[in-house]
Short mmCIF file of C-alpha atoms and ligand atoms in Angstrom, two decimals:
data_model
loop_
_atom_site.label_atom_id
_atom_site.label_comp_id
_atom_site.label_asym_id
_atom_site.label_seq_id
_atom_site.Cartn_x
_atom_site.Cartn_y
_atom_site.Cartn_z
CA ASP A 412 -40.15 3.13 -3.99
CA THR A 413 -36.37 3.22 -4.19
CA TYR A 414 -34.84 -0.22 -4.43
CA ASP A 415 -37.89 -1.50 -6.28
CA GLU A 416 -36.91 -1.27 -9.95
CA THR A 417 -37.95 -4.48 -11.73
CA LEU A 418 -34.35 -5.69 -12.17
CA ARG A 419 -33.26 -4.66 -8.66
CA PRO A 420 -32.39 -7.64 -6.41
CA GLN A 421 -34.49 -7.58 -3.26
CA LEU A 422 -32.19 -9.63 -0.99
CA HIS A 423 -28.78 -9.05 -2.45
CA HIS A 424 -26.79 -5.96 -1.69
CA THR A 425 -26.74 -3.29 -4.40
CA PRO A 426 -25.56 0.34 -4.23
CA SER A 427 -28.31 2.96 -4.32
CA GLU A 428 -26.93 4.18 -7.63
CA ASN A 429 -23.93 3.92 -9.94
CA PHE A 430 -21.31 1.29 -10.48
CA MET A 431 -20.13 -1.17 -7.83
CA ASN A 432 -17.55 -3.95 -8.01
CA ASP A 433 -15.46 -5.95 -5.50
CA PRO A 434 -16.42 -6.28 -1.83
CA ASN A 435 -13.57 -4.87 0.29
CA GLY A 436 -12.47 -4.59 3.91
CA LEU A 437 -15.02 -7.06 5.26
CA VAL A 438 -14.64 -6.91 9.03
CA TYR A 439 -16.64 -7.45 12.18
CA ALA A 440 -16.21 -4.81 14.87
CA ASN A 441 -18.39 -3.60 17.77
CA ASP A 442 -21.18 -6.10 17.08
CA VAL A 443 -21.52 -4.94 13.50
CA TYR A 444 -20.43 -6.42 10.18
CA HIS A 445 -18.85 -3.84 7.90
CA LEU A 446 -19.04 -4.26 4.17
CA TYR A 447 -17.06 -1.90 1.97
CA HIS A 448 -17.05 -2.17 -1.78
CA GLN A 449 -15.51 -0.71 -4.89
CA TRP A 450 -17.81 2.07 -5.95
CA ASN A 451 -17.86 4.76 -8.59
CA ASP A 452 -20.42 6.97 -6.91
CA LYS A 453 -20.28 9.45 -9.81
CA ASP A 454 -21.26 7.31 -12.78
CA ASN A 455 -22.79 3.98 -13.75
CA ILE A 456 -19.58 2.65 -15.31
CA PRO A 457 -16.25 1.55 -13.79
CA GLY A 458 -13.91 4.38 -12.77
CA TYR A 459 -13.30 6.80 -9.87
CA GLN A 460 -13.21 3.85 -7.43
CA ASN A 461 -13.80 4.66 -3.77
CA TRP A 462 -14.94 2.54 -0.84
CA GLY A 463 -18.73 2.43 -0.53
CA HIS A 464 -19.90 1.35 2.91
CA ALA A 465 -22.78 -0.63 4.41
CA THR A 466 -23.26 -2.30 7.79
CA SER A 467 -25.35 -5.17 9.06
CA GLU A 468 -26.10 -6.84 12.35
CA ASP A 469 -27.67 -9.99 10.90
CA LEU A 470 -25.87 -10.30 7.53
CA VAL A 471 -29.27 -10.10 5.84
CA HIS A 472 -30.34 -6.45 6.16
CA TRP A 473 -27.86 -3.73 5.18
CA GLN A 474 -27.77 -0.12 6.19
CA LEU A 475 -26.13 2.25 3.71
CA HIS A 476 -23.52 4.85 4.65
CA PRO A 477 -21.58 7.50 2.71
CA PRO A 478 -18.31 6.34 1.09
CA ALA A 479 -15.71 5.53 3.74
CA ILE A 480 -12.57 6.39 1.76
CA THR A 481 -12.50 8.61 -1.30
CA PRO A 482 -9.68 9.59 -3.71
CA ASP A 483 -7.80 12.80 -2.98
CA SER A 484 -8.65 14.13 -6.42
CA ASP A 485 -10.71 13.27 -9.48
CA ASP A 486 -7.52 12.06 -11.12
CA GLY A 487 -6.85 9.53 -8.39
CA PRO A 488 -5.07 7.66 -7.08
CA PHE A 489 -8.27 5.68 -6.76
CA ILE A 490 -9.08 3.60 -3.74
CA ILE A 491 -9.00 0.12 -5.19
CA SER A 492 -9.42 -3.22 -3.45
CA GLY A 493 -7.91 -3.86 -0.02
CA SER A 494 -8.75 -5.16 3.42
CA ALA A 495 -9.46 -3.99 6.94
CA VAL A 496 -8.37 -5.42 10.28
CA VAL A 497 -9.01 -4.66 13.94
CA ASP A 498 -5.66 -4.02 15.65
CA GLU A 499 -6.88 -5.14 19.03
CA HIS A 500 -3.41 -5.21 20.68
CA ASN A 501 -2.39 -1.87 19.17
CA THR A 502 0.60 -3.52 17.47
CA SER A 503 0.75 -0.60 15.06
CA ASP A 504 0.97 1.97 17.85
CA LEU A 505 -1.47 4.04 15.82
CA PHE A 506 -3.97 4.18 18.68
CA ASN A 507 -3.72 5.68 22.12
CA GLU A 508 -4.71 4.04 25.39
CA SER A 509 -8.18 5.51 25.31
CA THR A 510 -9.23 3.79 22.07
CA THR A 511 -11.09 0.64 22.96
CA PRO A 512 -9.56 -2.45 21.34
CA SER A 513 -12.52 -2.96 19.04
CA ASN A 514 -12.19 0.57 17.69
CA ARG A 515 -8.65 0.03 16.45
CA GLY A 516 -9.36 -0.39 12.78
CA VAL A 517 -6.70 -0.35 10.09
CA VAL A 518 -7.19 -0.44 6.35
CA THR A 519 -4.49 -1.85 4.10
CA ASP A 520 -4.08 -0.40 0.66
CA THR A 521 -1.42 -0.19 -2.01
CA LYS A 522 -1.77 3.44 -2.99
CA HIS A 523 1.92 4.16 -2.40
CA CYS A 524 3.87 1.28 -3.66
CA SER A 525 6.98 0.54 -5.59
CA LEU A 526 6.04 -2.76 -7.21
CA ASN A 527 3.30 -1.29 -9.33
CA ARG A 528 5.11 -2.30 -12.49
CA TRP A 529 3.68 -5.78 -12.10
CA ARG A 530 0.33 -4.49 -10.92
CA PHE A 531 0.81 -4.95 -7.23
CA ARG A 532 -2.61 -4.76 -5.62
CA ASP A 533 -5.52 -6.15 -3.62
CA PRO A 534 -3.84 -6.70 -0.21
CA LYS A 535 -5.62 -9.04 2.18
CA ALA A 536 -4.18 -8.85 5.71
CA PHE A 537 -5.17 -10.98 8.70
CA TRP A 538 -3.97 -11.80 12.21
CA TYR A 539 -1.98 -15.05 12.42
CA GLU A 540 -2.73 -16.16 15.94
CA GLN A 541 -0.10 -18.94 16.27
CA ASP A 542 2.83 -16.50 15.92
CA SER A 543 1.06 -13.32 17.05
CA LYS A 544 1.79 -11.54 13.81
CA TRP A 545 0.10 -10.15 10.76
CA VAL A 546 0.14 -11.91 7.41
CA MET A 547 -0.75 -10.23 4.15
CA LEU A 548 -1.22 -11.53 0.63
CA VAL A 549 -0.83 -9.15 -2.28
CA ALA A 550 -1.46 -9.96 -5.93
CA LEU A 551 1.37 -9.39 -8.35
CA ALA A 552 -1.33 -9.54 -10.95
CA SER A 553 0.54 -9.64 -14.22
CA GLN A 554 3.21 -12.01 -12.81
CA HIS A 555 0.52 -14.54 -11.88
CA GLN A 556 1.76 -14.56 -8.31
CA MET A 557 0.70 -13.77 -4.80
CA ILE A 558 3.34 -12.40 -2.44
CA ILE A 559 2.97 -13.45 1.19
CA TYR A 560 4.28 -10.95 3.77
CA GLU A 561 4.54 -10.89 7.54
CA SER A 562 4.58 -7.98 9.95
CA ARG A 563 4.65 -7.34 13.70
CA ASN A 564 3.20 -3.84 13.46
CA LEU A 565 1.11 -3.56 10.27
CA ILE A 566 3.64 -1.04 8.96
CA ASP A 567 6.90 -2.86 8.21
CA TRP A 568 6.28 -5.85 5.98
CA PHE A 569 8.70 -8.64 5.05
CA GLU A 570 8.21 -11.02 2.18
CA THR A 571 8.17 -14.67 3.29
CA SER A 572 7.21 -16.50 0.09
CA ARG A 573 5.31 -16.42 -3.17
CA PHE A 574 2.63 -18.63 -4.56
CA GLY A 575 1.48 -18.59 -8.13
CA ASN A 576 1.45 -19.84 -11.66
CA ALA A 577 -1.01 -22.44 -10.50
CA GLY A 578 -4.62 -23.06 -11.30
CA GLN A 579 -6.32 -21.22 -14.11
CA PRO A 580 -3.86 -19.37 -16.32
CA GLY A 581 -5.80 -16.17 -17.10
CA TYR A 582 -4.34 -12.75 -17.82
CA GLU A 583 -4.07 -11.30 -14.31
CA TYR A 584 -4.33 -12.77 -10.80
CA GLU A 585 -6.41 -10.68 -8.42
CA CYS A 586 -7.92 -10.43 -4.95
CA PRO A 587 -6.21 -13.27 -3.01
CA ASP A 588 -7.54 -14.60 0.27
CA LEU A 589 -6.11 -17.19 2.67
CA PHE A 590 -7.77 -18.73 5.73
CA PRO A 591 -7.92 -21.91 7.81
CA LEU A 592 -10.95 -24.20 7.95
CA GLU A 593 -11.62 -27.29 9.96
CA VAL A 594 -12.56 -30.29 7.84
CA GLU A 595 -16.11 -31.17 8.90
CA ASP A 596 -16.37 -33.94 11.49
CA THR A 597 -12.59 -34.17 12.00
CA ASP A 598 -9.82 -32.31 13.86
CA GLU A 599 -8.02 -31.72 10.61
CA VAL A 600 -7.36 -28.09 9.70
CA ARG A 601 -6.47 -27.06 6.17
CA TRP A 602 -5.86 -23.66 4.63
CA VAL A 603 -7.74 -22.39 1.61
CA LEU A 604 -6.12 -19.95 -0.80
CA ILE A 605 -8.46 -18.23 -3.23
CA THR A 606 -7.33 -16.39 -6.32
CA TYR A 607 -9.31 -14.77 -9.07
CA VAL A 608 -8.24 -14.52 -12.69
CA ASN A 609 -9.34 -11.98 -15.24
CA PRO A 610 -9.68 -12.10 -18.16
CA GLY A 611 -9.10 -15.57 -19.54
CA ALA A 612 -10.97 -17.75 -17.03
CA ILE A 613 -11.50 -21.32 -18.18
CA ARG A 614 -15.22 -20.74 -18.11
CA GLY A 615 -16.29 -18.14 -20.66
CA GLY A 616 -12.93 -16.40 -20.96
CA GLY A 617 -13.77 -13.58 -18.55
CA SER A 618 -13.53 -13.45 -14.75
CA GLY A 619 -13.22 -16.68 -12.78
CA THR A 620 -12.17 -18.23 -9.49
CA SER A 621 -9.67 -20.88 -8.47
CA TYR A 622 -8.99 -22.12 -4.99
CA PHE A 623 -6.33 -24.34 -3.52
CA ILE A 624 -6.43 -26.45 -0.38
CA GLY A 625 -3.20 -26.86 1.52
CA ASP A 626 -1.11 -26.07 4.56
CA PHE A 627 0.24 -22.76 5.76
CA ASP A 628 3.04 -22.49 8.33
CA GLY A 629 2.84 -18.73 8.74
CA LYS A 630 5.27 -18.13 5.90
CA THR A 631 4.58 -20.50 3.01
CA PHE A 632 1.45 -22.00 1.50
CA THR A 633 1.83 -25.58 0.24
CA PRO A 634 -1.10 -27.05 -1.70
CA ILE A 635 -2.05 -30.68 -1.06
CA ASP A 636 -2.51 -31.38 -4.76
CA THR A 637 -2.50 -29.66 -8.13
CA SER A 638 -6.24 -29.83 -8.84
CA ILE A 639 -7.83 -26.72 -10.26
CA ARG A 640 -10.84 -26.19 -8.06
CA GLU A 641 -13.44 -23.66 -9.10
CA MET A 642 -15.52 -21.93 -6.50
CA ASP A 643 -18.39 -21.43 -8.86
CA PHE A 644 -19.71 -22.98 -12.05
CA GLY A 645 -21.65 -19.91 -13.11
CA TYR A 646 -20.33 -16.72 -14.68
CA ASP A 647 -21.13 -14.17 -12.02
CA ASP A 648 -19.05 -14.59 -8.93
CA TYR A 649 -15.80 -12.70 -8.73
CA ALA A 650 -13.38 -10.95 -6.35
CA GLY A 651 -15.07 -12.35 -3.24
CA VAL A 652 -13.32 -12.20 0.13
CA THR A 653 -13.93 -13.34 3.68
CA PHE A 654 -14.57 -11.27 6.78
CA ASN A 655 -11.81 -10.63 9.31
CA ASN A 656 -12.40 -10.82 13.03
CA VAL A 657 -15.62 -12.85 13.08
CA PRO A 658 -15.92 -13.84 16.76
CA ASP A 659 -16.98 -17.48 16.63
CA GLY A 660 -14.46 -18.57 14.01
CA ARG A 661 -17.07 -18.81 11.28
CA ARG A 662 -15.64 -18.10 7.84
CA LEU A 663 -18.00 -15.73 6.06
CA TRP A 664 -17.55 -14.84 2.42
CA ILE A 665 -19.23 -12.46 -0.05
CA GLY A 666 -18.60 -12.34 -3.81
CA TRP A 667 -19.26 -9.74 -6.45
CA ALA A 668 -22.03 -11.13 -8.68
CA SER A 669 -20.74 -9.94 -12.01
CA ASN A 670 -18.07 -10.48 -14.62
CA TRP A 671 -15.70 -7.94 -16.22
CA LEU A 672 -16.80 -9.27 -19.63
CA TYR A 673 -20.04 -7.30 -19.53
CA THR A 674 -20.36 -5.61 -16.16
CA GLY A 675 -20.24 -2.11 -17.66
CA VAL A 676 -23.10 -2.65 -20.11
CA VAL A 677 -25.74 -4.67 -18.25
CA PRO A 678 -29.15 -2.97 -18.55
CA THR A 679 -29.71 -1.80 -14.97
CA GLU A 680 -30.37 1.80 -13.99
CA PRO A 681 -29.49 3.77 -11.96
CA TRP A 682 -27.05 1.20 -10.50
CA ARG A 683 -24.93 -1.64 -11.79
CA SER A 684 -23.91 -4.87 -10.02
CA SER A 685 -24.94 -6.74 -6.93
CA LEU A 686 -23.15 -8.95 -4.43
CA THR A 687 -23.84 -12.58 -3.58
CA LEU A 688 -25.49 -13.47 -0.31
CA VAL A 689 -23.16 -13.98 2.63
CA HIS A 690 -21.97 -17.61 2.58
CA GLU A 691 -20.48 -19.47 5.48
CA LEU A 692 -17.69 -21.64 4.04
CA SER A 693 -16.62 -25.02 5.35
CA LEU A 694 -14.44 -27.85 4.09
CA THR A 695 -15.78 -31.30 3.59
CA ARG A 696 -14.52 -34.56 2.14
CA ALA A 697 -17.06 -35.60 -0.46
CA ASN A 698 -17.57 -37.58 -3.59
CA ILE A 699 -17.18 -34.83 -6.08
CA THR A 700 -17.53 -37.34 -8.88
CA ASP A 701 -18.44 -41.00 -8.96
CA GLN A 702 -14.78 -41.98 -8.89
CA HIS A 703 -13.19 -39.24 -6.92
CA GLN A 704 -13.33 -38.30 -3.26
CA SER A 705 -11.74 -35.05 -2.36
CA LEU A 706 -11.71 -32.11 -0.01
CA THR A 707 -14.00 -29.42 -1.27
CA LEU A 708 -15.58 -26.18 -0.13
CA ARG A 709 -19.15 -26.24 1.04
CA HIS A 710 -21.29 -23.10 0.90
CA LYS A 711 -23.97 -22.32 3.40
CA PRO A 712 -25.93 -19.21 2.50
CA VAL A 713 -27.00 -16.99 5.35
CA ASP A 714 -30.24 -18.05 7.05
CA LEU A 715 -33.13 -16.45 5.15
CA SER A 716 -35.96 -17.91 7.22
CA SER A 717 -36.78 -14.57 8.85
CA LEU A 718 -37.75 -13.28 5.39
CA ILE A 719 -40.27 -15.98 4.50
CA SER A 720 -43.62 -14.36 3.81
CA ASP A 721 -45.37 -17.44 2.44
CA THR A 722 -44.59 -21.08 1.77
CA VAL A 723 -46.15 -21.24 -1.67
CA LYS A 724 -45.74 -24.98 -2.13
CA GLU A 725 -44.38 -27.87 -0.13
CA THR A 726 -44.52 -31.48 -1.25
CA ASN A 727 -42.70 -34.62 -0.21
CA SER A 728 -44.17 -36.98 -2.72
CA PRO A 729 -43.45 -37.42 -6.44
CA MET A 730 -44.68 -34.41 -8.35
CA LYS A 731 -46.25 -34.39 -11.79
CA PRO A 732 -45.00 -31.73 -14.21
CA ASP A 733 -46.58 -28.58 -12.93
CA SER A 734 -46.50 -24.83 -12.92
CA ILE A 735 -46.59 -22.74 -9.77
CA ASP A 736 -47.13 -18.99 -9.58
CA PHE A 737 -45.35 -17.07 -6.86
CA PRO A 738 -45.45 -13.48 -5.56
CA THR A 739 -43.17 -11.05 -7.37
CA ASP A 740 -42.59 -8.35 -4.78
CA GLY A 741 -39.58 -10.05 -3.21
CA ALA A 742 -37.47 -13.11 -4.03
CA VAL A 743 -38.02 -16.88 -3.87
CA ASP A 744 -36.05 -19.63 -2.22
CA MET A 745 -36.64 -23.19 -3.40
CA SER A 746 -35.32 -26.59 -2.38
CA ILE A 747 -35.83 -29.27 -4.99
CA ASP A 748 -34.79 -32.91 -4.91
CA VAL A 749 -34.70 -34.54 -8.34
CA ALA A 750 -34.66 -38.34 -8.37
CA PHE A 751 -34.91 -41.02 -10.96
CA SER A 752 -36.70 -44.23 -10.26
CA SER A 753 -34.58 -47.33 -10.08
CA ASP A 754 -36.89 -49.32 -12.36
CA THR A 755 -36.11 -47.00 -15.27
CA GLU A 756 -34.43 -48.83 -18.14
CA SER A 757 -30.90 -47.67 -18.62
CA SER A 758 -31.56 -46.72 -22.24
CA GLU A 759 -34.20 -44.27 -21.07
CA LEU A 760 -32.11 -43.02 -18.20
CA SER A 761 -29.26 -42.13 -20.48
CA LYS A 762 -31.29 -39.31 -21.97
CA SER A 763 -33.22 -38.30 -18.90
CA ALA A 764 -33.34 -34.77 -17.71
CA SER A 765 -35.39 -32.58 -15.48
CA ARG A 766 -35.99 -28.98 -16.44
CA ILE A 767 -37.01 -26.21 -14.09
CA THR A 768 -37.94 -22.95 -15.73
CA ILE A 769 -38.45 -19.69 -13.90
CA GLU A 770 -40.44 -17.43 -16.17
CA SER A 771 -42.08 -14.04 -16.37
CA GLU A 772 -45.84 -13.85 -15.96
CA ASP A 773 -46.41 -13.77 -19.74
CA GLY A 774 -43.87 -16.56 -20.27
CA VAL A 775 -41.80 -14.43 -22.65
CA ASN A 776 -38.56 -14.52 -20.65
CA SER A 777 -37.16 -17.32 -18.57
CA ILE A 778 -34.12 -18.81 -16.99
CA GLU A 779 -33.80 -22.57 -16.89
CA PHE A 780 -31.87 -24.91 -14.64
CA GLY A 781 -31.95 -28.63 -14.11
CA VAL A 782 -30.22 -31.96 -14.08
CA GLN A 783 -28.97 -34.07 -16.99
CA PHE A 784 -28.53 -37.52 -15.56
CA ALA A 785 -26.64 -39.06 -18.47
CA ASP A 786 -23.91 -36.43 -18.36
CA HIS A 787 -23.94 -36.16 -14.56
CA ILE A 788 -24.33 -32.43 -14.70
CA VAL A 789 -26.45 -29.63 -13.38
CA TYR A 790 -26.87 -26.65 -15.67
CA ILE A 791 -28.19 -23.12 -15.82
CA ASN A 792 -29.26 -21.70 -19.14
CA ARG A 793 -29.97 -17.99 -19.59
CA ALA A 794 -30.32 -18.03 -23.40
CA ASN A 795 -33.99 -17.06 -23.20
CA SER A 796 -33.66 -14.59 -20.35
CA GLY A 797 -34.08 -11.36 -22.32
CA TRP A 798 -31.19 -8.89 -22.51
CA SER A 799 -27.98 -10.15 -24.08
CA SER A 800 -24.70 -8.90 -25.50
CA PRO A 801 -21.95 -10.62 -27.51
CA THR A 802 -20.02 -11.40 -24.33
CA PHE A 803 -23.00 -12.07 -22.05
CA GLY A 804 -23.78 -14.70 -24.62
CA SER A 805 -26.08 -17.60 -24.76
CA LEU A 806 -23.66 -20.01 -23.15
CA GLY A 807 -25.18 -22.12 -20.46
CA ALA A 808 -23.24 -22.87 -17.31
CA THR A 809 -22.70 -26.49 -16.43
CA SER A 810 -21.35 -28.02 -13.27
CA SER A 811 -18.44 -30.37 -13.21
CA ASN A 812 -19.33 -34.02 -12.89
CA ILE A 813 -21.58 -34.73 -9.92
CA PRO A 814 -22.09 -38.17 -8.43
CA ASN A 815 -25.22 -39.79 -9.72
CA ASN A 816 -26.58 -41.56 -6.72
CA ASN A 817 -30.18 -41.49 -7.93
CA LYS A 818 -30.86 -38.11 -6.46
CA VAL A 819 -29.69 -34.53 -7.00
CA LYS A 820 -30.53 -31.91 -4.43
CA LEU A 821 -30.89 -28.36 -5.61
CA ARG A 822 -31.43 -25.16 -3.75
CA ALA A 823 -32.06 -21.99 -5.73
CA VAL A 824 -32.47 -18.43 -4.52
CA ILE A 825 -33.96 -16.35 -7.31
CA ASP A 826 -33.90 -12.64 -6.82
CA ARG A 827 -35.30 -10.60 -9.74
CA SER A 828 -32.11 -10.62 -11.87
CA GLN A 829 -29.91 -13.00 -9.97
CA ILE A 830 -29.83 -16.73 -9.21
CA GLU A 831 -27.68 -18.56 -6.68
CA LEU A 832 -27.82 -22.30 -7.15
CA PHE A 833 -26.48 -24.78 -4.59
CA VAL A 834 -26.11 -28.44 -5.57
CA GLN A 835 -25.78 -31.70 -3.60
CA ASP A 836 -25.66 -30.35 -0.06
CA ARG A 837 -24.04 -27.20 -1.37
CA ILE A 838 -20.70 -28.62 -2.52
CA HIS A 839 -21.30 -27.10 -5.96
CA PHE A 840 -22.35 -23.51 -6.32
CA ALA A 841 -23.25 -21.20 -9.18
CA SER A 842 -24.09 -17.52 -9.31
CA MET A 843 -25.62 -16.07 -12.48
CA VAL A 844 -27.29 -12.81 -13.38
CA PHE A 845 -29.98 -12.42 -16.04
CA PHE A 846 -32.11 -9.54 -17.19
CA PHE A 847 -35.71 -10.04 -18.24
CA GLN A 848 -37.03 -7.44 -20.69
CA GLU A 849 -38.63 -4.29 -19.44
CA GLY A 850 -41.33 -4.71 -16.83
CA ARG A 851 -40.95 -8.48 -16.58
CA VAL A 852 -39.95 -10.25 -13.37
CA PRO A 853 -39.73 -13.91 -12.37
CA ALA A 854 -43.31 -14.95 -11.54
CA ARG A 855 -43.68 -18.68 -12.08
CA LEU A 856 -41.89 -21.99 -11.75
CA ARG A 857 -42.57 -24.49 -14.48
CA TYR A 858 -41.34 -28.03 -14.14
CA GLU A 859 -40.97 -30.75 -16.78
CA ASN A 860 -39.20 -34.04 -16.78
CA ASP A 861 -38.35 -36.98 -18.99
CA GLU A 862 -39.51 -40.51 -18.34
CA GLY A 863 -38.18 -41.93 -15.09
CA VAL A 864 -37.17 -38.59 -13.58
CA MET A 865 -39.20 -36.76 -11.01
CA ILE A 866 -39.14 -34.17 -8.30
CA ASP A 867 -39.85 -35.97 -5.05
CA HIS A 868 -39.41 -33.02 -2.74
CA LEU A 869 -40.10 -29.37 -3.33
CA LYS A 870 -40.41 -26.41 -1.01
CA LEU A 871 -40.93 -22.98 -2.45
CA ASP A 872 -40.82 -20.01 -0.11
CA ALA A 873 -41.62 -16.45 -1.05
CA LEU A 874 -39.23 -14.03 0.64
CA LYS A 875 -39.86 -10.40 1.41
CA SER A 876 -37.53 -7.61 0.41
CA ILE A 877 -34.78 -6.53 2.82
CA TRP A 878 -35.11 -2.91 1.69
C1 LIG B 996 -11.00 -6.94 -9.40
C2 LIG B 996 -10.27 -5.64 -9.54
C3 LIG B 996 -9.14 -5.56 -8.54
C4 LIG B 996 -8.95 -4.08 -8.38
C5 LIG B 996 -10.37 -3.58 -8.47
C6 LIG B 996 -10.48 -2.21 -9.07
O1 LIG B 996 -12.30 -6.94 -9.87
O2 LIG B 996 -9.79 -5.48 -10.86
O3 LIG B 996 -7.97 -6.24 -8.91
O4 LIG B 996 -8.36 -3.74 -7.17
O5 LIG B 996 -11.09 -4.52 -9.25
O6 LIG B 996 -11.76 -1.69 -8.92
#
C-alpha cells in the first residue's frame, strides 16, 4: 500500500517521502546502475539537500537505499548536485591494490570552493579516453558560463576553457553535461553540451533546457551553429544528466520531472517530485521543420515491454472517434499515428486537428494532447487537469514546428500524474506533470478529430506498477 497514492507515478522514480530534485552521480558499477538524487529527507519542501540513493539492474525497477551522503550538520553545507565516476586505473591514488577497479568510486562536489561568489556548482566529471584524463564541467551559474577543467588525478584541476552566454538567457546556468554521440547511420561523432537555465527559460519563464551540438578536443567545446535547441517542449524536465561508465557506450539520461516555478507547492503527499524514465539518447539528422534539416537529439525511453499487463486496444485501420477505458492500477503506454487523408481540401485541412484526451473515470479532470496540422504543432494542454497555481498556470505546451508529411507519430506514457510524449520517431519530447483532483486517476482515452484527420494506428498497453 505504500507507493499507491492516487497521484503517485507507478513507473517513474519517486522518493518514499519528502522533497526530491535533481538526479545526481548517475553511474554504472558492478553490474548495477546507481541513481542518486537531491533529497530533503526531513521535509516535503526544498532544503537540507543530501544524496538520496536507489539502484537498478534493468533501469526499470528501482531499489531504495538510505541517503548516500548527508550534510555534516543541519546548517549545512548541504550536499548539492554533483557527479560520480569509477576511477578504474586508480589515478587518484585514493584506493589501495586490494580494491577491485569497479569499486573505485569517486564523487565530485563543490563543498569547499573559492569561486562560490559566482555560484560555482554542479560539477560533472567524466573520463576522456583519447587523452587518458578526466574532464569536468562546472557551472558558474550567475556568470552564465560553464568552466571546463582537466585533471590527471581527480584532485588537481586545471581550467582549459569556458563556454557560455549562449542559448537561452535565463537567470542562472546549472547542471552542465557533455558527451559524445555517434550520428545515426554514419561514422560522424559530435559532442552534445547540455545546460539548464533557471529561472527565465524561454518557455514559461521558469526552468528550461538548452543543448548545443559541436566538437570537443579535450579542452574546448566549439558548437557547430548558434541554434537554441530545447531538449523538451513541456514544462517538467530539468537538471537531467547522463550516466558515467555505461559499458556498451550507450548514453543514458534521466531528468527531474518538475520545475522550480511550482515544485514546492504541488499537491502530492507525503513526497514531492518524480524523475523521467531513463532515455537512451542518440543524434540523428532529421527534418525538424519542413524547410530545415539539422542534427537533433533523439530520445528512446527504456524498454517497458516487460511491464505490459494487457494490450487494451490495437488497431491498424482508420479509427472513428472513440473512447477506450483502461485499467488504473498502473500506467499506460500508447502509440498513436495521426494522419490526414490526401483528398482533404486544403481549406478544411488548414483548421484540422486531432484531440486525444486522457480523463478521469467521471470525466471531471483531463489532460489533452494532439496535433494541429495547420500550425504544424503538437501540443499538450493541462488547463482542465485539476490542481493549479498562478505559476503552474493554464498554459499549454506546444512543440516547435514539425514537418507535416501527412502523418504525425505520437507515443505517450501516462503515469498517474505525469506524461512523457515522444513525437515523430522521438525527435521531439515533452514531459509534463498534472494533478487530478482527489481520488481521480487517468482512466479513459477519448479521441476526436476534425474532418480529414484520423488515427490510423493505435496501440494502447496497460503497464503494471514497478513498486
Ligand atoms: C538545480 C539546482 C542545482 C543545485 C541543486 C540544489 O535544480 O538548483 O543547481 O545544485 O538544484 O538542490
